[in-house]
Amino acid sequence: MMNTFMKQAILEAEKGLRSGGIPIGSVLVRHGKIVGRGHNRRIQNDSAILHAEMDAIENSGRQTADFYSECEIYTTLSPCSMCSGAILLYGIKKVIIGENETFVGEEELLRSRGVDLVVLNNAQCKTMMAGFIKNHYDLWNEDIGEE
């Protein structure tokens, strides 16, 4: 059975896809309650930085470092350098990743800094991203893409 919070992250990813964006979703959880949710809105908001994790953190409001240190973040795709930097900056101690086959972010960096990572290898997350990359490679490649 899929985790309730990952289901919510997937719903965010689907919301992003329906609104013309990249299907990556995230939720920030503190003490078993969602305190921030978001999806990649780079395309929709013409933004250079509005990735799903950044959106979820932003939507949690202005919080203290202590608040974030009690959070975990669920994301449908392995976090990139920017999102991993925010995770480290705010002291988020656990990241639950839907999939890391279509993109492996800064998992090694996060682990090296003591962040607990759980990769679910979720089929729905994989299918959603693979389909998007196949059908919209130009949009995928303008941001993270292949190096």
XYZ file of N, CA and C in Angstrom:
441
model
N 0.837 -1.192 0.000
C 0.000 0.000 0.000
C 0.877 1.249 0.000
N 0.525 2.214 -0.842
C 1.304 3.425 -0.962
C 1.052 4.363 0.216
N 2.109 4.998 0.639
C 2.043 5.972 1.712
C 1.100 7.123 1.354
N 0.306 7.548 2.314
C -0.650 8.652 2.118
C 0.042 9.926 1.648
N 1.201 10.223 2.202
C 1.895 11.455 1.836
C 2.458 11.390 0.418
N 2.939 10.210 0.001
C 3.402 10.085 -1.384
C 2.221 10.206 -2.331
N 1.064 9.694 -1.932
C -0.139 9.872 -2.761
C -0.421 11.359 -2.966
N -0.261 12.132 -1.919
C -0.498 13.578 -2.017
C 0.536 14.250 -2.919
N 1.786 13.801 -2.844
C 2.823 14.339 -3.731
C 2.497 14.011 -5.188
N 1.998 12.793 -5.428
C 1.612 12.401 -6.791
C 0.441 13.250 -7.275
N -0.516 13.513 -6.406
C -1.637 14.395 -6.781
C -1.128 15.779 -7.166
N -0.127 16.267 -6.446
C 0.475 17.558 -6.793
C 1.142 17.495 -8.168
N 1.854 16.396 -8.437
C 2.511 16.221 -9.742
C 1.477 16.208 -10.863
N 0.384 15.500 -10.641
C -0.689 15.438 -11.646
C -1.315 16.818 -11.858
N -1.467 17.568 -10.791
C -1.996 18.936 -10.877
C -1.067 19.793 -11.751
N 0.224 19.646 -11.540
C 1.190 20.377 -12.349
C 1.107 20.003 -13.812
N 0.974 18.723 -14.092
C 0.868 18.251 -15.473
C -0.392 18.799 -16.144
N -1.505 18.745 -15.418
C -2.774 19.261 -15.972
C -2.716 20.760 -16.268
N -1.895 21.483 -15.538
C -1.811 22.927 -15.761
C -0.679 23.300 -16.722
N -0.153 22.301 -17.434
C 0.845 22.568 -18.469
C 2.284 22.516 -18.006
N 2.519 21.970 -16.818
C 3.867 21.941 -16.271
C 4.488 20.561 -16.223
N 5.631 20.509 -15.579
C 6.388 19.269 -15.415
C 5.801 18.508 -14.229
N 5.517 17.222 -14.383
C 4.809 16.468 -13.345
C 5.699 16.002 -12.183
N 6.069 16.948 -11.354
C 6.821 16.638 -10.139
C 6.072 17.295 -8.994
N 5.786 16.525 -7.953
C 5.047 17.036 -6.813
C 5.765 16.759 -5.510
N 5.404 17.525 -4.482
C 6.061 17.388 -3.195
C 5.131 17.823 -2.070
N 5.297 17.197 -0.909
C 4.622 17.670 0.303
C 5.631 17.689 1.443
N 5.523 18.702 2.278
C 6.335 18.848 3.469
C 5.479 18.426 4.652
N 5.995 17.510 5.462
C 5.221 16.914 6.558
C 5.934 17.167 7.884
N 5.166 17.594 8.857
C 5.688 17.812 10.215
C 4.739 17.153 11.204
N 5.278 16.280 12.030
C 4.487 15.582 13.049
C 3.258 14.900 12.444
N 3.425 14.283 11.283
C 2.348 13.524 10.659
C 1.277 14.358 9.974
N 1.564 15.650 9.740
C 0.581 16.536 9.100
C 1.257 17.306 7.963
N 0.568 17.418 6.839
C 1.105 18.192 5.714
C 1.062 19.670 6.083
N 2.235 20.311 6.015
C 2.331 21.743 6.337
C 2.654 22.587 5.106
N 2.996 21.926 4.002
C 3.266 22.616 2.751
C 3.155 21.641 1.607
N 2.624 22.097 0.503
C 2.508 21.236 -0.672
C 2.828 22.069 -1.893
N 3.286 21.390 -2.925
C 3.599 22.131 -4.133
C 3.922 21.223 -5.293
N 4.030 21.843 -6.449
C 4.431 21.126 -7.656
C 5.300 22.042 -8.490
N 6.009 21.442 -9.420
C 6.894 22.209 -10.280
C 6.042 23.195 -11.079
N 6.378 24.480 -10.944
C 5.631 25.532 -11.648
C 6.539 26.420 -12.487
N 7.637 25.878 -12.905
C 8.564 26.667 -13.719
C 7.887 27.215 -14.978
N 7.168 26.341 -15.650
C 6.541 26.733 -16.917
C 5.366 27.670 -16.658
N 4.479 27.262 -15.758
C 3.269 28.025 -15.490
C 3.577 29.435 -14.973
N 4.603 29.581 -14.139
C 4.926 30.877 -13.536
C 6.130 31.546 -14.188
N 6.643 30.967 -15.272
C 7.827 31.490 -15.953
C 8.941 31.710 -14.931
N 9.174 30.686 -14.111
C 10.106 30.776 -12.988
C 11.359 29.951 -13.234
N 12.471 30.458 -12.771
C 13.724 29.716 -12.865
C 13.913 28.752 -11.702
N 13.173 28.944 -10.609
C 13.459 28.179 -9.393
C 12.272 27.452 -8.767
N 11.114 27.541 -9.345
C 9.934 26.987 -8.672
C 9.768 25.495 -8.940
N 10.683 24.716 -8.368
C 10.580 23.264 -8.400
C 9.589 22.825 -7.328
N 9.174 21.574 -7.371
C 8.152 21.067 -6.453
C 8.553 21.210 -4.990
N 9.787 20.841 -4.667
C 10.229 20.926 -3.276
C 10.288 22.379 -2.813
N 10.775 23.253 -3.674
C 10.849 24.680 -3.342
C 9.442 25.241 -3.134
N 8.503 24.817 -3.967
C 7.110 25.256 -3.862
C 6.490 24.783 -2.544
N 6.739 23.525 -2.180
C 6.197 22.992 -0.926
C 6.774 23.724 0.285
N 8.080 23.970 0.268
C 8.711 24.701 1.375
C 8.160 26.129 1.434
N 8.076 26.776 0.289
C 7.529 28.146 0.231
C 6.102 28.193 0.763
N 5.311 27.198 0.387
C 3.899 27.179 0.794
C 3.691 26.791 2.261
N 4.778 26.411 2.950
C 4.664 26.156 4.393
C 4.727 27.465 5.172
N 5.051 28.548 4.483
C 5.145 29.849 5.141
C 6.518 30.067 5.747
N 6.718 31.236 6.275
C 7.989 31.571 6.909
C 8.051 30.863 8.259
N 9.015 29.962 8.388
C 9.129 29.151 9.595
C 10.542 29.241 10.158
N 10.709 28.756 11.368
C 12.024 28.733 12.003
C 12.799 27.487 11.587
N 14.100 27.524 11.833
C 14.933 26.357 11.561
C 14.459 25.161 12.388
N 14.037 25.409 13.619
C 13.531 24.317 14.463
C 12.312 23.643 13.838
N 11.435 24.446 13.262
C 10.243 23.915 12.593
C 10.657 22.944 11.487
N 11.546 23.406 10.596
C 11.957 22.576 9.465
C 12.726 21.332 9.900
N 13.467 21.431 11.005
C 14.233 20.277 11.474
C 13.322 19.151 11.954
N 12.055 19.464 12.157
C 11.075 18.452 12.556
C 10.245 17.961 11.372
N 10.667 18.310 10.171
C 9.912 17.952 8.960
C 10.607 16.850 8.170
N 9.807 16.224 7.332
C 10.298 15.346 6.286
C 9.612 15.787 5.006
N 10.278 15.545 3.887
C 9.705 15.980 2.613
C 9.551 14.778 1.691
N 8.386 14.720 1.066
C 8.063 13.682 0.087
C 8.121 14.336 -1.282
N 8.804 13.696 -2.207
C 8.912 14.229 -3.556
C 8.827 13.096 -4.565
N 8.156 13.346 -5.673
C 7.961 12.278 -6.653
C 9.230 11.958 -7.426
N 10.211 12.873 -7.414
C 11.457 12.678 -8.159
C 12.636 13.088 -7.278
N 13.741 12.417 -7.458
C 14.960 12.700 -6.704
C 15.300 14.200 -6.776
N 15.599 14.829 -5.643
C 15.826 16.282 -5.625
C 17.105 16.716 -6.347
N 16.989 17.786 -7.113
C 18.117 18.374 -7.828
C 19.044 19.103 -6.847
N 20.093 19.718 -7.369
C 21.051 20.461 -6.539
C 20.390 21.593 -5.770
N 19.542 22.361 -6.435
C 18.889 23.501 -5.791
C 17.985 23.046 -4.654
N 17.148 22.062 -4.921
C 16.210 21.586 -3.898
C 16.945 20.887 -2.762
N 18.003 20.164 -3.093
C 18.817 19.529 -2.060
C 19.475 20.583 -1.182
N 19.899 21.677 -1.787
C 20.475 22.781 -1.011
C 19.477 23.348 -0.021
N 18.223 23.507 -0.441
C 17.180 24.016 0.464
C 16.913 23.008 1.584
N 16.910 21.731 1.246
C 16.708 20.680 2.251
C 17.818 20.755 3.301
N 19.056 20.917 2.848
C 20.183 21.028 3.776
C 20.140 22.333 4.566
N 19.850 23.425 3.895
C 19.802 24.731 4.553
C 18.812 24.743 5.710
N 17.654 24.146 5.501
C 16.608 24.171 6.518
C 16.650 22.971 7.455
N 17.623 22.087 7.276
C 17.808 20.983 8.212
C 16.730 19.915 8.173
N 16.103 19.739 7.007
C 15.114 18.673 6.849
C 15.876 17.346 6.870
N 15.495 16.467 7.779
C 16.301 15.283 8.059
C 15.927 14.031 7.260
N 14.764 14.051 6.610
C 14.347 12.850 5.878
C 13.681 13.245 4.564
N 14.064 12.545 3.488
C 13.497 12.765 2.162
C 12.991 11.424 1.652
N 11.709 11.379 1.290
C 11.108 10.177 0.729
C 10.895 10.456 -0.758
N 11.536 9.662 -1.592
C 11.604 9.897 -3.035
C 10.750 8.869 -3.764
N 9.859 9.350 -4.623
C 9.020 8.448 -5.407
C 9.828 7.589 -6.357
N 10.739 8.220 -7.093
C 11.583 7.466 -8.023
C 12.838 8.234 -8.349
N 13.878 7.490 -8.712
C 15.141 8.113 -9.105
C 15.736 7.456 -10.350
N 14.878 6.812 -11.137
C 15.370 6.194 -12.371
C 15.463 7.198 -13.513
N 14.481 8.093 -13.626
C 14.528 9.063 -14.718
C 15.512 10.191 -14.415
N 15.798 10.422 -13.135
C 16.752 11.447 -12.732
C 17.248 11.131 -11.328
N 18.568 11.069 -11.183
C 19.162 10.928 -9.844
C 19.727 12.279 -9.480
N 19.153 12.876 -8.469
C 19.608 14.188 -8.016
C 20.825 14.079 -7.116
N 20.844 14.908 -6.097
C 21.991 14.998 -5.195
C 21.851 14.056 -3.997
N 21.486 12.825 -4.269
C 21.283 11.856 -3.193
C 22.568 11.602 -2.411
N 23.683 11.511 -3.110
C 24.958 11.270 -2.443
C 25.296 12.420 -1.488
N 25.091 13.642 -1.937
C 25.332 14.814 -1.087
C 24.428 14.789 0.144
N 23.155 14.538 -0.064
C 22.214 14.511 1.053
C 22.611 13.439 2.073
N 22.941 12.258 1.592
C 23.360 11.179 2.501
C 24.625 11.561 3.259
N 25.572 12.197 2.536
C 26.842 12.567 3.166
C 26.644 13.591 4.281
N 25.540 14.305 4.224
C 25.232 15.316 5.252
C 24.237 14.794 6.288
N 24.001 13.479 6.303
C 23.196 12.866 7.344
C 21.698 12.831 7.102
N 21.276 13.160 5.878
C 19.846 13.114 5.566
C 19.458 11.663 5.280
N 18.369 11.233 5.885
C 17.840 9.889 5.676
C 17.032 9.895 4.373
N 17.433 9.073 3.403
C 16.726 8.983 2.127
C 16.039 7.639 1.999
N 14.798 7.680 1.523
C 14.047 6.468 1.233
C 13.579 6.583 -0.214
N 13.980 5.637 -1.055
C 13.562 5.631 -2.460
C 12.511 4.539 -2.623
N 11.316 4.939 -3.022
C 10.192 4.006 -3.107
C 10.110 3.242 -4.424
N 10.790 3.712 -5.464
C 10.698 3.099 -6.793
C 9.243 2.940 -7.224
N 8.480 3.996 -7.043
C 7.053 3.988 -7.330
C 6.797 3.966 -8.837
N 6.047 2.967 -9.291
C 5.769 2.787 -10.720
C 5.006 3.973 -11.306
N 4.070 4.524 -10.560
C 3.291 5.658 -11.060
C 4.188 6.880 -11.288
N 5.102 7.120 -10.369
C 6.042 8.236 -10.526
C 6.934 8.024 -11.742
N 7.439 6.806 -11.909
C 8.304 6.495 -13.053
C 7.571 6.691 -14.370
N 6.365 6.153 -14.469
C 5.575 6.250 -15.695
C 5.263 7.703 -16.042
N 4.877 8.469 -15.030
C 4.524 9.870 -15.240
C 5.720 10.656 -15.799
N 6.899 10.485 -15.183
C 8.079 11.232 -15.628
C 8.579 10.746 -16.977
N 8.638 9.440 -17.167
C 9.127 8.899 -18.443
C 8.251 9.370 -19.597
N 6.945 9.356 -19.394
C 6.024 9.828 -20.431
C 6.211 11.303 -20.724
N 6.387 12.092 -19.680
C 6.588 13.531 -19.878
C 7.885 13.790 -20.637
N 8.956 13.145 -20.217
C 10.249 13.358 -20.873
C 10.175 12.943 -22.341
N 9.515 11.830 -22.618
C 9.370 11.362 -24.003
C 8.582 12.360 -24.849
N 7.496 12.883 -24.307
C 6.610 13.764 -25.071
C 6.983 15.245 -25.029
N 7.781 15.639 -24.050
C 8.134 17.061 -23.885
C 9.609 17.209 -23.522
N 10.458 16.545 -24.276
C 11.879 16.545 -23.940
C 12.450 17.959 -23.883
N 11.986 18.829 -24.760
C 12.506 20.201 -24.787
C 12.261 20.911 -23.459
N 11.066 20.737 -22.883
C 10.750 21.372 -21.601
C 11.568 20.757 -20.470
N 11.726 19.445 -20.484
C 12.530 18.763 -19.472
C 13.984 19.211 -19.575
N 14.500 19.239 -20.782
C 15.921 19.517 -21.005
C 16.299 20.964 -20.705
N 15.372 21.890 -20.767
C 15.740 23.292 -20.518
C 16.102 23.547 -19.059
N 15.685 22.655 -18.181
C 15.966 22.839 -16.766
C 17.020 21.846 -16.307
N 16.602 20.645 -16.023
C 17.540 19.641 -15.511
C 18.170 18.896 -16.681
N 17.322 18.255 -17.469
C 17.762 17.571 -18.671
C 18.967 16.661 -18.483
N 19.512 16.252 -19.572
C 20.706 15.408 -19.548
C 21.920 16.295 -19.723
N 22.963 15.900 -19.058
C 24.194 16.706 -19.141
C 25.057 16.260 -20.279
